[in-house]
Amino acid sequence: AQKVTQAQTEISVVEKEDVTLDCVYETRDTTYYLFWYKQPPSGELVFLIRRNSFDEQNEISGRYSWNFQKSTSSFNFTITASQVVDSAVYFCALSEALGGSYIPTFGRGTSLIVHP
Amino acid sequence: DSGVTQTPKHLITATGQRVTLRCSPRSGDLSVYWYQQSLDQGLQFLIQYYNGEERAKGNILERFSAQQFPDLHSELNLSSLELGDSALYFCASSMSRSSGGAGETQYFGPGTRLLVL
């Protein structure tokens, strides 16, 4: 069984602060995939990043960065210099083979509120 | 815009009724996935179709069914609706050119918000 834990239910910051969203996962598979999605108030789910279990390199995309550490089973997401538009619910997801199809299990999400 | 479309955006109906949600995947994507998002259960996988055939099943109730048509659009049918079925229903698609679609990114549609009164 797989499990994704996003322990932070809600985070509130002031604009321009840096913020890290935690994601801890559990899996027995050696091959798996991790994702982050953003759900703004409008409701749609927006893909942010995909990482496979064999690639532990950290990734930076503009103000977003991701830290993948297999040793601690974590895939944390940092937003640098947060902006009001970053306010959303962020989901971490883990996918492993389920009958031949990699179906992601989503964490419960972290609601990020960025105040002006 | 992910390229995945869903209709309708909102649906209000009564208990005991039946509704159909429709999804068109991104151009070229062969797999369609259905999810239910509710406050108490979070985002739950319901079912996947690949090129017209059921590929994987999750926590889908027997009252719910889905299909994927030759043009690859999909429909999710919800019957004998209960208050607890009120939720946001998402469709997602992925390319799935390989047999397992291993770890492919799923692109989500805007969702259909269902309210059962």
PDB file of C-alpha atoms in Angstrom:
ATOM      1  CA  ALA A   1       0.000   0.000   0.000  1.00  0.00           C
ATOM      2  CA  GLN A   2       1.153   3.483  -0.657  1.00  0.00           C
ATOM      3  CA  LYS A   3       0.631   6.561   1.382  1.00  0.00           C
ATOM      4  CA  VAL A   4       1.313  10.232   1.002  1.00  0.00           C
ATOM      5  CA  THR A   5       1.376  12.513   4.018  1.00  0.00           C
ATOM      6  CA  GLN A   6       1.130  16.248   3.829  1.00  0.00           C
ATOM      7  CA  ALA A   7       1.226  17.096   7.486  1.00  0.00           C
ATOM      8  CA  GLN A   8       0.677  20.814   7.008  1.00  0.00           C
ATOM      9  CA  THR A   9      -3.032  21.351   6.536  1.00  0.00           C
ATOM     10  CA  GLU A  10      -2.758  25.092   6.142  1.00  0.00           C
ATOM     11  CA  ILE A  11       0.110  27.562   5.935  1.00  0.00           C
ATOM     12  CA  SER A  12      -0.282  31.300   6.102  1.00  0.00           C
ATOM     13  CA  VAL A  13       2.533  33.628   5.047  1.00  0.00           C
ATOM     14  CA  VAL A  14       3.022  37.219   4.075  1.00  0.00           C
ATOM     15  CA  GLU A  15       4.007  38.065   0.545  1.00  0.00           C
ATOM     16  CA  LYS A  16       7.726  37.723  -0.237  1.00  0.00           C
ATOM     17  CA  GLU A  17       8.289  35.138   2.451  1.00  0.00           C
ATOM     18  CA  ASP A  18       9.750  31.785   1.471  1.00  0.00           C
ATOM     19  CA  VAL A  19       7.588  28.773   2.255  1.00  0.00           C
ATOM     20  CA  THR A  20       8.198  25.024   2.171  1.00  0.00           C
ATOM     21  CA  LEU A  21       5.440  22.481   1.750  1.00  0.00           C
ATOM     22  CA  ASP A  22       6.290  19.057   3.092  1.00  0.00           C
ATOM     23  CA  CYS A  23       5.485  15.730   1.509  1.00  0.00           C
ATOM     24  CA  VAL A  24       6.408  12.367   2.978  1.00  0.00           C
ATOM     25  CA  TYR A  25       5.559   9.147   1.186  1.00  0.00           C
ATOM     26  CA  GLU A  26       5.604   5.435   1.839  1.00  0.00           C
ATOM     27  CA  THR A  27       6.202   2.760  -0.753  1.00  0.00           C
ATOM     28  CA  ARG A  28       7.885  -0.611  -1.047  1.00  0.00           C
ATOM     29  CA  ASP A  29       8.488  -0.235  -4.756  1.00  0.00           C
ATOM     30  CA  THR A  30      11.877   0.730  -6.081  1.00  0.00           C
ATOM     31  CA  THR A  31      10.318   2.351  -9.132  1.00  0.00           C
ATOM     32  CA  TYR A  32       7.800   5.058  -8.429  1.00  0.00           C
ATOM     33  CA  TYR A  33       6.916   8.571  -9.423  1.00  0.00           C
ATOM     34  CA  LEU A  34       6.189  11.692  -7.455  1.00  0.00           C
ATOM     35  CA  PHE A  35       4.152  14.689  -8.499  1.00  0.00           C
ATOM     36  CA  TRP A  36       3.060  18.064  -7.256  1.00  0.00           C
ATOM     37  CA  TYR A  37      -0.160  19.692  -8.377  1.00  0.00           C
ATOM     38  CA  LYS A  38      -1.621  23.094  -7.596  1.00  0.00           C
ATOM     39  CA  GLN A  39      -5.335  23.729  -7.117  1.00  0.00           C
ATOM     40  CA  PRO A  40      -6.101  27.454  -7.156  1.00  0.00           C
ATOM     41  CA  PRO A  41      -9.423  28.800  -5.888  1.00  0.00           C
ATOM     42  CA  SER A  42     -10.901  28.358  -9.356  1.00  0.00           C
ATOM     43  CA  GLY A  43     -10.730  24.605  -8.750  1.00  0.00           C
ATOM     44  CA  GLU A  44      -8.717  23.109 -11.576  1.00  0.00           C
ATOM     45  CA  LEU A  45      -5.686  20.933 -10.850  1.00  0.00           C
ATOM     46  CA  VAL A  46      -2.520  22.218 -12.424  1.00  0.00           C
ATOM     47  CA  PHE A  47       0.494  19.983 -12.936  1.00  0.00           C
ATOM     48  CA  LEU A  48       3.738  21.380 -11.509  1.00  0.00           C
ATOM     49  CA  ILE A  49       6.375  18.661 -11.533  1.00  0.00           C
ATOM     50  CA  ARG A  50       7.025  14.955 -12.001  1.00  0.00           C
ATOM     51  CA  ARG A  51      10.023  13.098 -10.598  1.00  0.00           C
ATOM     52  CA  ASN A  52      10.950   9.422 -10.860  1.00  0.00           C
ATOM     53  CA  SER A  53      12.517   7.478  -8.026  1.00  0.00           C
ATOM     54  CA  PHE A  54      15.877   7.170  -9.752  1.00  0.00           C
ATOM     55  CA  ASP A  55      16.410  10.881 -10.133  1.00  0.00           C
ATOM     56  CA  GLU A  56      17.247  12.542  -6.840  1.00  0.00           C
ATOM     57  CA  GLN A  57      18.490  15.760  -8.321  1.00  0.00           C
ATOM     58  CA  ASN A  58      16.792  18.806  -6.949  1.00  0.00           C
ATOM     59  CA  GLU A  59      14.960  20.951  -9.422  1.00  0.00           C
ATOM     60  CA  ILE A  60      14.391  24.666  -9.676  1.00  0.00           C
ATOM     61  CA  SER A  61      11.853  26.372 -11.881  1.00  0.00           C
ATOM     62  CA  GLY A  62      11.703  30.101 -11.334  1.00  0.00           C
ATOM     63  CA  ARG A  63      10.547  30.691  -7.774  1.00  0.00           C
ATOM     64  CA  TYR A  64       9.694  27.007  -7.319  1.00  0.00           C
ATOM     65  CA  SER A  65      12.131  24.362  -6.169  1.00  0.00           C
ATOM     66  CA  TRP A  66      11.790  20.749  -5.169  1.00  0.00           C
ATOM     67  CA  ASN A  67      13.930  18.694  -2.815  1.00  0.00           C
ATOM     68  CA  PHE A  68      13.690  14.920  -3.272  1.00  0.00           C
ATOM     69  CA  GLN A  69      15.362  12.797  -0.600  1.00  0.00           C
ATOM     70  CA  LYS A  70      14.895   9.041  -0.813  1.00  0.00           C
ATOM     71  CA  SER A  71      16.660   8.541   2.501  1.00  0.00           C
ATOM     72  CA  THR A  72      13.838  10.321   4.285  1.00  0.00           C
ATOM     73  CA  SER A  73      11.107   9.505   1.718  1.00  0.00           C
ATOM     74  CA  SER A  74      10.379  13.151   1.251  1.00  0.00           C
ATOM     75  CA  PHE A  75       9.640  15.355  -1.725  1.00  0.00           C
ATOM     76  CA  ASN A  76       9.344  18.887  -0.416  1.00  0.00           C
ATOM     77  CA  PHE A  77       8.321  21.927  -2.390  1.00  0.00           C
ATOM     78  CA  THR A  78       9.642  25.422  -1.725  1.00  0.00           C
ATOM     79  CA  ILE A  79       8.245  28.666  -3.044  1.00  0.00           C
ATOM     80  CA  THR A  80      10.698  31.536  -2.836  1.00  0.00           C
ATOM     81  CA  ALA A  81       9.449  35.092  -2.441  1.00  0.00           C
ATOM     82  CA  SER A  82       5.826  34.008  -2.324  1.00  0.00           C
ATOM     83  CA  GLN A  83       3.152  36.012  -4.088  1.00  0.00           C
ATOM     84  CA  VAL A  84      -0.582  36.353  -3.550  1.00  0.00           C
ATOM     85  CA  VAL A  85      -1.153  34.374  -6.757  1.00  0.00           C
ATOM     86  CA  ASP A  86       0.546  31.404  -5.104  1.00  0.00           C
ATOM     87  CA  SER A  87      -2.454  31.054  -2.796  1.00  0.00           C
ATOM     88  CA  ALA A  88      -3.854  27.614  -3.548  1.00  0.00           C
ATOM     89  CA  VAL A  89      -4.063  24.072  -2.293  1.00  0.00           C
ATOM     90  CA  TYR A  90      -0.995  22.062  -3.215  1.00  0.00           C
ATOM     91  CA  PHE A  91      -1.122  18.313  -3.596  1.00  0.00           C
ATOM     92  CA  CYS A  92       1.698  15.844  -3.542  1.00  0.00           C
ATOM     93  CA  ALA A  93       1.071  12.508  -5.264  1.00  0.00           C
ATOM     94  CA  LEU A  94       2.838   9.167  -5.472  1.00  0.00           C
ATOM     95  CA  SER A  95       2.342   6.673  -8.246  1.00  0.00           C
ATOM     96  CA  GLU A  96       3.380   3.057  -8.424  1.00  0.00           C
ATOM     97  CA  ALA A  97       2.136   0.115 -10.484  1.00  0.00           C
ATOM     98  CA  LEU A  98      -1.410  -0.981  -9.827  1.00  0.00           C
ATOM     99  CA  GLY A  99      -2.210  -3.919 -12.057  1.00  0.00           C
ATOM    100  CA  GLY A 100       0.096  -2.488 -14.671  1.00  0.00           C
ATOM    101  CA  SER A 101      -1.183   1.058 -14.473  1.00  0.00           C
ATOM    102  CA  TYR A 102       0.521   3.677 -12.382  1.00  0.00           C
ATOM    103  CA  ILE A 103      -2.338   5.346 -10.563  1.00  0.00           C
ATOM    104  CA  PRO A 104      -1.335   8.209  -8.283  1.00  0.00           C
ATOM    105  CA  THR A 105      -2.379   8.443  -4.675  1.00  0.00           C
ATOM    106  CA  PHE A 106      -2.775  12.017  -3.578  1.00  0.00           C
ATOM    107  CA  GLY A 107      -2.020  13.530  -0.225  1.00  0.00           C
ATOM    108  CA  ARG A 108      -4.733  15.530   1.519  1.00  0.00           C
ATOM    109  CA  GLY A 109      -3.192  18.757   0.334  1.00  0.00           C
ATOM    110  CA  THR A 110      -1.719  21.843   1.971  1.00  0.00           C
ATOM    111  CA  SER A 111      -3.645  25.065   1.727  1.00  0.00           C
ATOM    112  CA  LEU A 112      -1.268  27.971   1.235  1.00  0.00           C
ATOM    113  CA  ILE A 113      -2.542  31.453   1.943  1.00  0.00           C
ATOM    114  CA  VAL A 114      -0.299  34.326   0.930  1.00  0.00           C
ATOM    115  CA  HIS A 115      -1.301  37.650   2.411  1.00  0.00           C
ATOM    116  CA  PRO A 116      -0.377  40.926   0.706  1.00  0.00           C
TER     117      PRO A 116
ATOM    118  CA  ASP B   1      -5.556  25.347 -19.972  1.00  0.00           C
ATOM    119  CA  SER B   2      -4.684  21.636 -19.780  1.00  0.00           C
ATOM    120  CA  GLY B   3      -6.515  20.703 -22.979  1.00  0.00           C
ATOM    121  CA  VAL B   4      -8.885  18.396 -21.114  1.00  0.00           C
ATOM    122  CA  THR B   5     -12.503  19.482 -21.252  1.00  0.00           C
ATOM    123  CA  GLN B   6     -15.342  18.501 -18.983  1.00  0.00           C
ATOM    124  CA  THR B   7     -19.045  19.198 -19.157  1.00  0.00           C
ATOM    125  CA  PRO B   8     -21.083  20.358 -17.448  1.00  0.00           C
ATOM    126  CA  LYS B   9     -19.197  22.619 -15.044  1.00  0.00           C
ATOM    127  CA  HIS B  10     -21.948  22.509 -12.483  1.00  0.00           C
ATOM    128  CA  LEU B  11     -24.764  20.055 -11.890  1.00  0.00           C
ATOM    129  CA  ILE B  12     -27.523  20.210  -9.321  1.00  0.00           C
ATOM    130  CA  THR B  13     -29.827  17.257  -8.966  1.00  0.00           C
ATOM    131  CA  ALA B  14     -31.919  15.372  -6.447  1.00  0.00           C
ATOM    132  CA  THR B  15     -31.328  12.172  -4.548  1.00  0.00           C
ATOM    133  CA  GLY B  16     -32.174   9.056  -6.486  1.00  0.00           C
ATOM    134  CA  GLN B  17     -31.476  10.659  -9.834  1.00  0.00           C
ATOM    135  CA  ARG B  18     -28.947   9.686 -12.491  1.00  0.00           C
ATOM    136  CA  VAL B  19     -26.439  11.998 -14.155  1.00  0.00           C
ATOM    137  CA  THR B  20     -23.781  11.713 -16.826  1.00  0.00           C
ATOM    138  CA  LEU B  21     -20.513  13.606 -16.757  1.00  0.00           C
ATOM    139  CA  ARG B  22     -18.542  13.995 -19.940  1.00  0.00           C
ATOM    140  CA  CYS B  23     -14.839  14.318 -20.568  1.00  0.00           C
ATOM    141  CA  SER B  24     -12.759  14.920 -23.684  1.00  0.00           C
ATOM    142  CA  PRO B  25      -9.058  14.138 -23.253  1.00  0.00           C
ATOM    143  CA  ARG B  26      -6.164  16.113 -24.647  1.00  0.00           C
ATOM    144  CA  SER B  27      -5.533  15.516 -28.298  1.00  0.00           C
ATOM    145  CA  GLY B  28      -3.489  12.344 -28.688  1.00  0.00           C
ATOM    146  CA  ASP B  29      -4.035  11.051 -25.162  1.00  0.00           C
ATOM    147  CA  LEU B  30      -5.330   7.502 -24.974  1.00  0.00           C
ATOM    148  CA  SER B  31      -5.954   7.189 -21.238  1.00  0.00           C
ATOM    149  CA  VAL B  32      -8.735   8.815 -19.288  1.00  0.00           C
ATOM    150  CA  TYR B  33      -8.979   8.793 -15.521  1.00  0.00           C
ATOM    151  CA  TRP B  34     -11.853   9.770 -13.265  1.00  0.00           C
ATOM    152  CA  TYR B  35     -11.430  11.144  -9.769  1.00  0.00           C
ATOM    153  CA  GLN B  36     -13.773  12.286  -7.041  1.00  0.00           C
ATOM    154  CA  GLN B  37     -12.763  15.116  -4.728  1.00  0.00           C
ATOM    155  CA  SER B  38     -14.726  15.622  -1.543  1.00  0.00           C
ATOM    156  CA  LEU B  39     -13.879  17.411   1.675  1.00  0.00           C
ATOM    157  CA  ASP B  40     -13.829  14.276   3.804  1.00  0.00           C
ATOM    158  CA  GLN B  41     -12.211  11.834   1.349  1.00  0.00           C
ATOM    159  CA  GLY B  42      -9.821  14.074  -0.514  1.00  0.00           C
ATOM    160  CA  LEU B  43      -8.954  13.216  -4.103  1.00  0.00           C
ATOM    161  CA  GLN B  44      -9.910   9.606  -4.825  1.00  0.00           C
ATOM    162  CA  PHE B  45      -9.199   7.660  -7.990  1.00  0.00           C
ATOM    163  CA  LEU B  46     -12.291   6.044  -9.447  1.00  0.00           C
ATOM    164  CA  ILE B  47     -11.438   4.373 -12.737  1.00  0.00           C
ATOM    165  CA  GLN B  48      -9.127   4.464 -15.753  1.00  0.00           C
ATOM    166  CA  TYR B  49      -9.835   3.705 -19.388  1.00  0.00           C
ATOM    167  CA  TYR B  50      -7.173   3.144 -21.983  1.00  0.00           C
ATOM    168  CA  ASN B  51      -8.104   3.249 -25.658  1.00  0.00           C
ATOM    169  CA  GLY B  52     -11.654   2.171 -24.943  1.00  0.00           C
ATOM    170  CA  GLU B  53     -10.967  -0.517 -22.378  1.00  0.00           C
ATOM    171  CA  GLU B  54     -11.065  -0.435 -18.622  1.00  0.00           C
ATOM    172  CA  ARG B  55      -7.486  -0.454 -17.331  1.00  0.00           C
ATOM    173  CA  ALA B  56      -7.662   0.124 -13.593  1.00  0.00           C
ATOM    174  CA  LYS B  57     -10.315   0.448 -10.961  1.00  0.00           C
ATOM    175  CA  GLY B  58     -10.180   2.317  -7.708  1.00  0.00           C
ATOM    176  CA  ASN B  59     -12.760   3.225  -5.138  1.00  0.00           C
ATOM    177  CA  ILE B  60     -15.663   3.335  -7.519  1.00  0.00           C
ATOM    178  CA  LEU B  61     -19.114   2.519  -6.201  1.00  0.00           C
ATOM    179  CA  GLU B  62     -21.287  -0.024  -7.981  1.00  0.00           C
ATOM    180  CA  ARG B  63     -23.792   2.773  -8.631  1.00  0.00           C
ATOM    181  CA  PHE B  64     -21.141   4.472 -10.756  1.00  0.00           C
ATOM    182  CA  SER B  65     -19.992   3.349 -14.162  1.00  0.00           C
ATOM    183  CA  ALA B  66     -17.891   4.746 -16.941  1.00  0.00           C
ATOM    184  CA  GLN B  67     -17.001   4.120 -20.535  1.00  0.00           C
ATOM    185  CA  GLN B  68     -14.667   5.423 -23.175  1.00  0.00           C
ATOM    186  CA  PHE B  69     -15.895   5.783 -26.702  1.00  0.00           C
ATOM    187  CA  PRO B  70     -14.071   5.213 -30.025  1.00  0.00           C
ATOM    188  CA  ASP B  71     -13.350   8.943 -30.301  1.00  0.00           C
ATOM    189  CA  LEU B  72     -11.702   8.601 -26.847  1.00  0.00           C
ATOM    190  CA  HIS B  73     -14.093  10.832 -24.967  1.00  0.00           C
ATOM    191  CA  SER B  74     -15.377   9.344 -21.760  1.00  0.00           C
ATOM    192  CA  GLU B  75     -18.527   9.477 -19.712  1.00  0.00           C
ATOM    193  CA  LEU B  76     -19.015   8.835 -16.023  1.00  0.00           C
ATOM    194  CA  ASN B  77     -22.505   7.748 -15.068  1.00  0.00           C
ATOM    195  CA  LEU B  78     -23.677   8.230 -11.519  1.00  0.00           C
ATOM    196  CA  SER B  79     -26.978   6.645 -10.557  1.00  0.00           C
ATOM    197  CA  SER B  80     -29.215   6.412  -7.500  1.00  0.00           C
ATOM    198  CA  LEU B  81     -27.510   9.535  -6.276  1.00  0.00           C
ATOM    199  CA  GLU B  82     -27.110  10.161  -2.579  1.00  0.00           C
ATOM    200  CA  LEU B  83     -26.291  13.324  -0.673  1.00  0.00           C
ATOM    201  CA  GLY B  84     -22.794  11.986  -0.074  1.00  0.00           C
ATOM    202  CA  ASP B  85     -22.098  11.900  -3.800  1.00  0.00           C
ATOM    203  CA  SER B  86     -21.897  15.663  -3.830  1.00  0.00           C
ATOM    204  CA  ALA B  87     -18.328  16.380  -4.849  1.00  0.00           C
ATOM    205  CA  LEU B  88     -16.041  17.721  -7.518  1.00  0.00           C
ATOM    206  CA  TYR B  89     -15.465  15.134 -10.235  1.00  0.00           C
ATOM    207  CA  PHE B  90     -12.293  15.398 -12.244  1.00  0.00           C
ATOM    208  CA  CYS B  91     -11.295  13.793 -15.449  1.00  0.00           C
ATOM    209  CA  ALA B  92      -7.622  13.531 -16.354  1.00  0.00           C
ATOM    210  CA  SER B  93      -5.831  12.217 -19.393  1.00  0.00           C
ATOM    211  CA  SER B  94      -2.378  10.969 -20.257  1.00  0.00           C
ATOM    212  CA  MET B  95      -0.685   9.758 -23.376  1.00  0.00           C
ATOM    213  CA  SER B  96      -0.138   6.114 -22.313  1.00  0.00           C
ATOM    214  CA  ARG B  97       1.679   5.139 -25.471  1.00  0.00           C
ATOM    215  CA  SER B  98       3.532   2.430 -23.555  1.00  0.00           C
ATOM    216  CA  SER B  99       1.710  -0.530 -22.107  1.00  0.00           C
ATOM    217  CA  GLY B 100       1.769   0.582 -18.505  1.00  0.00           C
ATOM    218  CA  GLY B 101       1.778   4.328 -18.851  1.00  0.00           C
ATOM    219  CA  ALA B 102       4.351   4.188 -16.119  1.00  0.00           C
ATOM    220  CA  GLY B 103       4.415   7.359 -14.125  1.00  0.00           C
ATOM    221  CA  GLU B 104       2.940   9.447 -16.867  1.00  0.00           C
ATOM    222  CA  THR B 105       1.801  12.908 -16.015  1.00  0.00           C
ATOM    223  CA  GLN B 106      -1.944  13.211 -15.847  1.00  0.00           C
ATOM    224  CA  TYR B 107      -3.458  16.460 -17.023  1.00  0.00           C
ATOM    225  CA  PHE B 108      -6.688  17.382 -15.323  1.00  0.00           C
ATOM    226  CA  GLY B 109      -9.807  18.988 -16.644  1.00  0.00           C
ATOM    227  CA  PRO B 110     -11.577  21.823 -14.826  1.00  0.00           C
ATOM    228  CA  GLY B 111     -13.938  19.430 -13.046  1.00  0.00           C
ATOM    229  CA  THR B 112     -17.683  19.055 -12.703  1.00  0.00           C
ATOM    230  CA  ARG B 113     -19.144  20.225  -9.438  1.00  0.00           C
ATOM    231  CA  LEU B 114     -22.058  17.969  -8.498  1.00  0.00           C
ATOM    232  CA  LEU B 115     -24.525  18.937  -5.832  1.00  0.00           C
ATOM    233  CA  VAL B 116     -27.118  16.397  -4.783  1.00  0.00           C
ATOM    234  CA  LEU B 117     -30.041  17.861  -2.857  1.00  0.00           C
TER     235      LEU B 117
END
